[in-house]
Coordinates of C-alpha atoms and ligand atoms in Angstrom, one line a residue:
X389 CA 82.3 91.9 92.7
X390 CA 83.7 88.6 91.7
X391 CA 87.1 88.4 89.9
X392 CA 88.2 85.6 88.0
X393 CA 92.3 84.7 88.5
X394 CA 93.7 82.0 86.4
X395 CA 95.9 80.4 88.7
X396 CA 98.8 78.0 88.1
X397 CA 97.0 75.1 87.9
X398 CA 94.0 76.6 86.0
X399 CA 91.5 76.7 88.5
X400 CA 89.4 80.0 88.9
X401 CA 90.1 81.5 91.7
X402 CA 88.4 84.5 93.2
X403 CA 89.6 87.6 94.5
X404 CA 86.8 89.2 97.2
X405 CA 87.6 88.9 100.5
X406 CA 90.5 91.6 101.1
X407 CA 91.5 92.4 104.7
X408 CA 93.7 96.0 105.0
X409 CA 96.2 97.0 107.7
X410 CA 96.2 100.5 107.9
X411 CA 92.4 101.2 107.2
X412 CA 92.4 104.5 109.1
X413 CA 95.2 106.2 107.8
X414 CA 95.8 109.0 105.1
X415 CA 95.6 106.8 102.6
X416 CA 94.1 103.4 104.2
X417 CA 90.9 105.8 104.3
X418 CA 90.3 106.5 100.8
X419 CA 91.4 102.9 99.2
X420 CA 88.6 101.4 102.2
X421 CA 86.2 103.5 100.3
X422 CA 87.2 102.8 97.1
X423 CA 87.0 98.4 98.0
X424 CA 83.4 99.2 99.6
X425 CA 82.5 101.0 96.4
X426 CA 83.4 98.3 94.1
X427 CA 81.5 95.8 96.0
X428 CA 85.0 93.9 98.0
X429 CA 84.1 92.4 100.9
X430 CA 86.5 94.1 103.4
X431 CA 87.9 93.2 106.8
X432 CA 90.3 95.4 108.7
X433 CA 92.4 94.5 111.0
X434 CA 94.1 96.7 113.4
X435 CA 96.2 96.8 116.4
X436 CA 95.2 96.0 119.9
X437 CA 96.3 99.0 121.2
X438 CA 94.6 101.3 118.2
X439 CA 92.8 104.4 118.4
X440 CA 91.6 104.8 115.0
X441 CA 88.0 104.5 114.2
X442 CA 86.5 103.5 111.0
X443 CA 83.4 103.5 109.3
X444 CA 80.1 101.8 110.1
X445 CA 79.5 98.4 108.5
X446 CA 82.6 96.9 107.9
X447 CA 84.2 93.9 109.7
X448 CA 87.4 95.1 112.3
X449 CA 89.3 92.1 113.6
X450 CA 92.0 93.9 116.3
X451 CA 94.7 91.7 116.8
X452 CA 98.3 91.5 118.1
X453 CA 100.8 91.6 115.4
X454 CA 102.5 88.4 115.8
X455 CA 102.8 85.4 112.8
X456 CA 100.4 83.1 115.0
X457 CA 97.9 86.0 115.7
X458 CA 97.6 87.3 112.0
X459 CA 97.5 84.0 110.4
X460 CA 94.1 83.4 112.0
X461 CA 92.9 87.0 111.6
X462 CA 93.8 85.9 107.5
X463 CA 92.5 82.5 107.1
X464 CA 89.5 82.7 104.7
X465 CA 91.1 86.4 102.9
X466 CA 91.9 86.1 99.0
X467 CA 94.4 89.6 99.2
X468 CA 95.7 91.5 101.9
X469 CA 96.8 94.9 101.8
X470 CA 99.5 96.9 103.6
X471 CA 98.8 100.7 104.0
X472 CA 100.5 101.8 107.5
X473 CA 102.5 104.3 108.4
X474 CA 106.2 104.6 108.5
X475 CA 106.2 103.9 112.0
X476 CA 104.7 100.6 111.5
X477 CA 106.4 99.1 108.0
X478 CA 109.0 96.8 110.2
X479 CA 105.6 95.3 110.9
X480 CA 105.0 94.5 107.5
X481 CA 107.5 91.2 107.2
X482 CA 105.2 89.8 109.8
X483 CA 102.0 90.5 108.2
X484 CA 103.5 89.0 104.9
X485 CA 104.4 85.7 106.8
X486 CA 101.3 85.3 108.0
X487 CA 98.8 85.9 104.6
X488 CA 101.1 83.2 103.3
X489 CA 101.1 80.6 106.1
X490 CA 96.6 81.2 105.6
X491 CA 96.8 80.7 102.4
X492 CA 96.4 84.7 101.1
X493 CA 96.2 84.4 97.3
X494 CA 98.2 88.2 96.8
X495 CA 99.5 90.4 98.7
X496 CA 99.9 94.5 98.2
X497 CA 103.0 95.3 100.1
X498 CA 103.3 98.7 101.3
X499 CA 105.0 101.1 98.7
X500 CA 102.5 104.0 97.5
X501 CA 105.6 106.0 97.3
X502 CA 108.2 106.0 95.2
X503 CA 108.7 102.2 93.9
X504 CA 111.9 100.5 94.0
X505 CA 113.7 102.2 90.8
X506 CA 113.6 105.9 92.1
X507 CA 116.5 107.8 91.8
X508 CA 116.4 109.4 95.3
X509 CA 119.2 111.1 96.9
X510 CA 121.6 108.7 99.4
X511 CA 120.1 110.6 102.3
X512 CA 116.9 108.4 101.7
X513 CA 119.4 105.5 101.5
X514 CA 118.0 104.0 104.8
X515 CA 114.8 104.5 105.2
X516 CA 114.5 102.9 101.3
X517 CA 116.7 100.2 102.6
X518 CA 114.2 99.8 105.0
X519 CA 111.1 99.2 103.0
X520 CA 113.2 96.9 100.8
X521 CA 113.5 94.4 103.6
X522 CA 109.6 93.3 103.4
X523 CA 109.6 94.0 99.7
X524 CA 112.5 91.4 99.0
X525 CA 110.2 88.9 101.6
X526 CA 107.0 89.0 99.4
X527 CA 109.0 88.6 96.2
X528 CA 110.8 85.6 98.5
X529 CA 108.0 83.7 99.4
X530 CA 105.9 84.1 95.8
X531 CA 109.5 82.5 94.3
X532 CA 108.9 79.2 96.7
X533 CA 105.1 79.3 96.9
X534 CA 103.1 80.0 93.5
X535 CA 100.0 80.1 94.9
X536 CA 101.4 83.1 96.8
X537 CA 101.6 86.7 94.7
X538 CA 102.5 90.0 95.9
X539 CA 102.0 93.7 94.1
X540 CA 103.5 97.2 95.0
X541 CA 101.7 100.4 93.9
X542 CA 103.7 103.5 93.1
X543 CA 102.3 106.1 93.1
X544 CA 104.5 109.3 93.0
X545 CA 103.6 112.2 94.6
X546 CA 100.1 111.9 96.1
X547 CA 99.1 114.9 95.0
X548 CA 95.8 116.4 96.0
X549 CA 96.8 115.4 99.6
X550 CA 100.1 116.5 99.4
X551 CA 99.8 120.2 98.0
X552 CA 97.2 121.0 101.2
X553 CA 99.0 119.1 103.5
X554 CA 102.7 120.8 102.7
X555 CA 102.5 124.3 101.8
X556 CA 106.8 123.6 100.9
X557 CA 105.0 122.1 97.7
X558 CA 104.5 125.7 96.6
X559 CA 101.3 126.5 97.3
X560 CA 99.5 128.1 100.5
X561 CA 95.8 127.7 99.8
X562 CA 94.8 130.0 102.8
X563 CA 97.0 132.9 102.2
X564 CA 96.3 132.6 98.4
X565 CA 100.5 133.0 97.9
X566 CA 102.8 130.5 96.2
X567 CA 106.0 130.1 96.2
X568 CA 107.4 128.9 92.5
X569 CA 110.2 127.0 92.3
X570 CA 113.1 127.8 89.4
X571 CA 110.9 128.5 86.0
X572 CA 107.9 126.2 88.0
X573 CA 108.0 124.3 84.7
X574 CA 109.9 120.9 85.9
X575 CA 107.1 118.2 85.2
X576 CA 106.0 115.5 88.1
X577 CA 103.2 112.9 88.3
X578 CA 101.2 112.5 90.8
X579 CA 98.3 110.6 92.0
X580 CA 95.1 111.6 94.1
X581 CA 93.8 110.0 96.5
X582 CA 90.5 108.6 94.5
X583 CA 93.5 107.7 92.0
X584 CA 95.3 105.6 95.2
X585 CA 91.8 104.1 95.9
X586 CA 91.3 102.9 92.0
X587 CA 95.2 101.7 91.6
X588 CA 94.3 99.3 94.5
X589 CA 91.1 98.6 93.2
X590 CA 92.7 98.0 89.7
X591 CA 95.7 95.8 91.0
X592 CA 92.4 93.4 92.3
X593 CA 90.2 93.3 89.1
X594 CA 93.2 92.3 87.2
X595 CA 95.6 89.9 89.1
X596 CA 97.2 88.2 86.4
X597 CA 98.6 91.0 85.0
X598 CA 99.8 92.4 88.0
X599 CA 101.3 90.0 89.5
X600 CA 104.7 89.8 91.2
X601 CA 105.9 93.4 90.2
X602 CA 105.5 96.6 90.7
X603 CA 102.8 98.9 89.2
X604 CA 103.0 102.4 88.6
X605 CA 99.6 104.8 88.8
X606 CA 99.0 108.2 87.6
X607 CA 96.6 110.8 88.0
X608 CA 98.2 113.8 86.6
X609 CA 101.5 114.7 85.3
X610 CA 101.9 118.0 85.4
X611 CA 104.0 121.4 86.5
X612 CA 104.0 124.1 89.4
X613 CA 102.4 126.9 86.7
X614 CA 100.0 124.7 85.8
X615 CA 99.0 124.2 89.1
X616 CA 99.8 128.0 90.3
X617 CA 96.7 128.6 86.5
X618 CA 94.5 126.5 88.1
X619 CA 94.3 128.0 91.8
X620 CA 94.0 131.3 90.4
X621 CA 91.4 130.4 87.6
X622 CA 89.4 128.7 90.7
X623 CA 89.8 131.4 93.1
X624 CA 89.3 134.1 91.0
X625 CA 92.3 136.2 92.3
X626 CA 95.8 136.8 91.2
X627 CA 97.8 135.3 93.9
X628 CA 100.8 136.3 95.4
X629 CA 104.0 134.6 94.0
X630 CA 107.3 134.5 95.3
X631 CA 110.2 132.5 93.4
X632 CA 113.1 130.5 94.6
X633 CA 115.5 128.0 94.0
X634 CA 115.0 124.8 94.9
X635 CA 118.7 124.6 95.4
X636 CA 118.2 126.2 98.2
X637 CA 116.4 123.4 99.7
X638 CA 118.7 120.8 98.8
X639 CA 121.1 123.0 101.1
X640 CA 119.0 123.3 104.0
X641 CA 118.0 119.9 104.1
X642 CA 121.2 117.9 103.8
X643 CA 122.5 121.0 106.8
X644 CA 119.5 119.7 108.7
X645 CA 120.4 115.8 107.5
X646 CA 124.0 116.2 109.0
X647 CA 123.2 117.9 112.1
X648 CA 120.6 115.6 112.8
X649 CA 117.7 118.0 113.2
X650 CA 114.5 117.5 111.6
X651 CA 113.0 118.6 108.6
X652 CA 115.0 117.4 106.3
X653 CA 112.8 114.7 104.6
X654 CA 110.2 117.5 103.4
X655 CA 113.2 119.7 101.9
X656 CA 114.7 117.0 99.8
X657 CA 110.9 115.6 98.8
X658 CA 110.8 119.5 97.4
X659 CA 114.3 119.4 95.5
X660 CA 113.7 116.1 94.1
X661 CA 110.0 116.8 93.0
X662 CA 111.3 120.2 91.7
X663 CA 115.4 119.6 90.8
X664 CA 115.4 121.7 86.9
X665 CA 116.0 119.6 84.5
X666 CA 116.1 115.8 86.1
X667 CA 112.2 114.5 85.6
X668 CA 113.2 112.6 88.8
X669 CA 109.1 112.3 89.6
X670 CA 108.0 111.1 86.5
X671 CA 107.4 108.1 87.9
X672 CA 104.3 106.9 85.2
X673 CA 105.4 108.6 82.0
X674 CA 102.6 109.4 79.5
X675 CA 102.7 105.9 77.9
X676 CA 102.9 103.7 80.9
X677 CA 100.7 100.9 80.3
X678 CA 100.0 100.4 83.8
X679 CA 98.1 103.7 84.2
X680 CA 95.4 101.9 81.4
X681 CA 95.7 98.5 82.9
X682 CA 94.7 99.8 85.9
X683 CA 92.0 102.0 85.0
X684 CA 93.3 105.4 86.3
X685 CA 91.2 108.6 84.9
X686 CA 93.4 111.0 83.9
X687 CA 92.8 114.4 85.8
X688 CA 93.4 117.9 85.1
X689 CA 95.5 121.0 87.0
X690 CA 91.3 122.3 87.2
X691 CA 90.2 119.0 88.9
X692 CA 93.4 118.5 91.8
X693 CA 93.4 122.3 92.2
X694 CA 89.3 121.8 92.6
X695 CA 89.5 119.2 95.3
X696 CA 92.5 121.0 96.9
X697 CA 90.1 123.7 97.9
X698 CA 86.7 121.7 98.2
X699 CA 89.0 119.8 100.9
X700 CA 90.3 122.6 102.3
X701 CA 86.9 124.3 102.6
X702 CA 84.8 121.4 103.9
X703 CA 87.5 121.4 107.2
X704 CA 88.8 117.6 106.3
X705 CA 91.9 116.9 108.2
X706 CA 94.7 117.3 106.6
Ligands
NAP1121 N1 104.3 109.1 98.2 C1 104.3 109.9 99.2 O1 104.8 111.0 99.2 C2 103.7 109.4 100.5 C3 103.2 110.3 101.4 C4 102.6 109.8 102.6 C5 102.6 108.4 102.9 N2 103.2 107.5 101.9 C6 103.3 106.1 102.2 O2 102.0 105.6 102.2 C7 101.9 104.5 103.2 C8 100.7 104.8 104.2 O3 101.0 106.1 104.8 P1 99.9 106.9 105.6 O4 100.4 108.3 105.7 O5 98.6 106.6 104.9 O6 99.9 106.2 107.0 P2 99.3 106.8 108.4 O7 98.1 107.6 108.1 O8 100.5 107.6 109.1 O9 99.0 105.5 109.2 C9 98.1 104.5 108.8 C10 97.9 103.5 109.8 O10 99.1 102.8 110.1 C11 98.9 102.1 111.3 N3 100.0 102.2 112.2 C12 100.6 103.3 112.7 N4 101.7 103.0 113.5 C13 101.8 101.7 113.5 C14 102.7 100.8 114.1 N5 103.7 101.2 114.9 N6 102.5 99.5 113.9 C15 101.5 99.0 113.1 N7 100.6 99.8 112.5 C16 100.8 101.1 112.7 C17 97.6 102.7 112.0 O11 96.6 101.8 111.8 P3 95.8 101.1 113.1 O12 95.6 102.2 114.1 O13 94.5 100.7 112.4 O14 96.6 99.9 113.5 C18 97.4 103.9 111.2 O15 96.1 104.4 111.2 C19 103.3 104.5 103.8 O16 104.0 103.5 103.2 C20 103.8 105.8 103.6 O17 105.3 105.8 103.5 C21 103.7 108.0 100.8

């Protein structure tokens, strides 16, 4: 695929050499897939002392993480993409350094969260201020350097992954039970992780427009009764529900917050996907232009509730 970018001076530039950190990971893996599949020409890199494996046919550069190292490992790369985990975002300022010392022409720092406008509660006050630090670097160096450009990807609750991986969501695929929050009626959007792979591959086939901000993707928005429909149209079986409040989370977790056990991330991740009333997760409303600009299909309960289960019956890790 070759992708024309007008550039400051109005030369064409092209966008297909993209190198990934993170290539391995719960999301790295499916937006790898998604690059090969729309004809990128991908390198990863990854750490010296890395485990991860990766699939056949694609060029790994291992490397140590310092500006010097990663400058070389980016010489030659039009975009760079940061998908690691939270262990290694401090990382990130580093890598960001580096793709615009070699001449990187954008840069997708690493949100696929919740962007920087969420309304979260202060507990996540660090770890936000955290992921700001490298954000507010990319938007630093694309101020002094034009031929530098940076994009974030939010993407809300990724949620095909997330419903299998966190039974707290509501749902408990193996035990066919759920638990609903409240009326299970507070809407959320979410994203999938073929929806993460095309938001990355969408932010690449249209760099002008996505330039130097934030972009916000969508696969679904949607409610827990939709969802709780859609497992039992697919399983065939009425499945056991139990109801709560999601109040009640919001109580355990801050009592696990102040005594400094653990835990507490995934309770307030349920109260603020869940809190009545607040559409706190509608992070791409309806008419978000993004979700068009970057080519997201729109999905239904039937489809994430259909690769919940195809996931969870093929024996994927979680
Ligand atoms: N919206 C949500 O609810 C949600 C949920 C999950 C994740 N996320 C976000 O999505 C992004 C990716 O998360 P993920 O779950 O896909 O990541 P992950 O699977 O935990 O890790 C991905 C890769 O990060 C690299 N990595 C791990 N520790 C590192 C370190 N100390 N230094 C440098 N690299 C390190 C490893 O790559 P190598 O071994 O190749 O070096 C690893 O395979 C993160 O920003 C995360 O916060 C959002």
């Amino acid at each position: 695929m070759v992708v024309s970018l007008e550039t400051h001076s109005n030369t064409m530039t092209v966008i297909k050499k993209v190198a990934i950190f993170g290539a391995s990971g719960n999301f790295g893996t499916p937006i790898t897939s998604a690059l090969v599949s729309a004809g990128f020409d991908v390198t990863i890199i990854t750490r010296i002392e890395s485990l991860s494996t990766f699939p056949p046919g694609i060029a790994i550069i291992k490397s140590e993480y310092t500006v010097e190292r990663l400058t070389a490992a980016l010489r030659g790369q039009d975009a760079a993409i940061c998908v690691v985990g939270p262990a290694g975002n401090s990382t990130q300022e580093v890598m960001i350094d580096a793709a615009e010392a070699a001449g990187v022409e954008r840069f997708i720092v690493n949100d696929f969260g919740w962007g920087p406008n969420f309304r979260s509660l202060p507990e996540f006050q660090q770890i936000g201020a955290q992921r700001r630090i490298a954000w507010e670097r990319a938007r630093e160096l694309a101020e002094a350097n034009p031929r530098f450009t940076y994009t974030g990807i939010t993407i809300g609750n990724p949620i095909d992954w997330a419903i299998r991986r966190f039974p707290a969501m509501g749902f408990d695929i193996e035990r066919r039970s759920a638990v609903i929050y409240d009326a299970g009626s507070e809407e959320f959007t979410g994203t999938t992780l073929e929806g993460i792979g095309q938001a990355v591959v969408g932010v690449l086939t249209h760099p002008d427009a996505t330039a130097n901000r934030f972009v916000k993707a969508r696969s679904i928005q949607t409610n827990q009764n939709q969802l709780l429909d859609a497992f039992q149209r697919a399983t065939g079986q009425a499945w056991e529900i139990r109801r709560e409040s999601v109040k009640d989370r919001l109580e355990s977790g801050r009592k696990k917050h102040e005594e400094g056990n653990g835990g507490w991330i995934l309770d307030l991740l349920v109260y603020q996907l869940y809190e009545p009333g607040a559409a706190r997760c509608i992070v791409a409303p309806g008419d978000d232009p993004d979700v068009e600009l970057l080519e997201m299909r729109e999905e239904t309960p039937d489809d994430i509730v259909g690769k919940v289960l195809n996931a969870a019956a093929s024996g994927d890790e979680k």
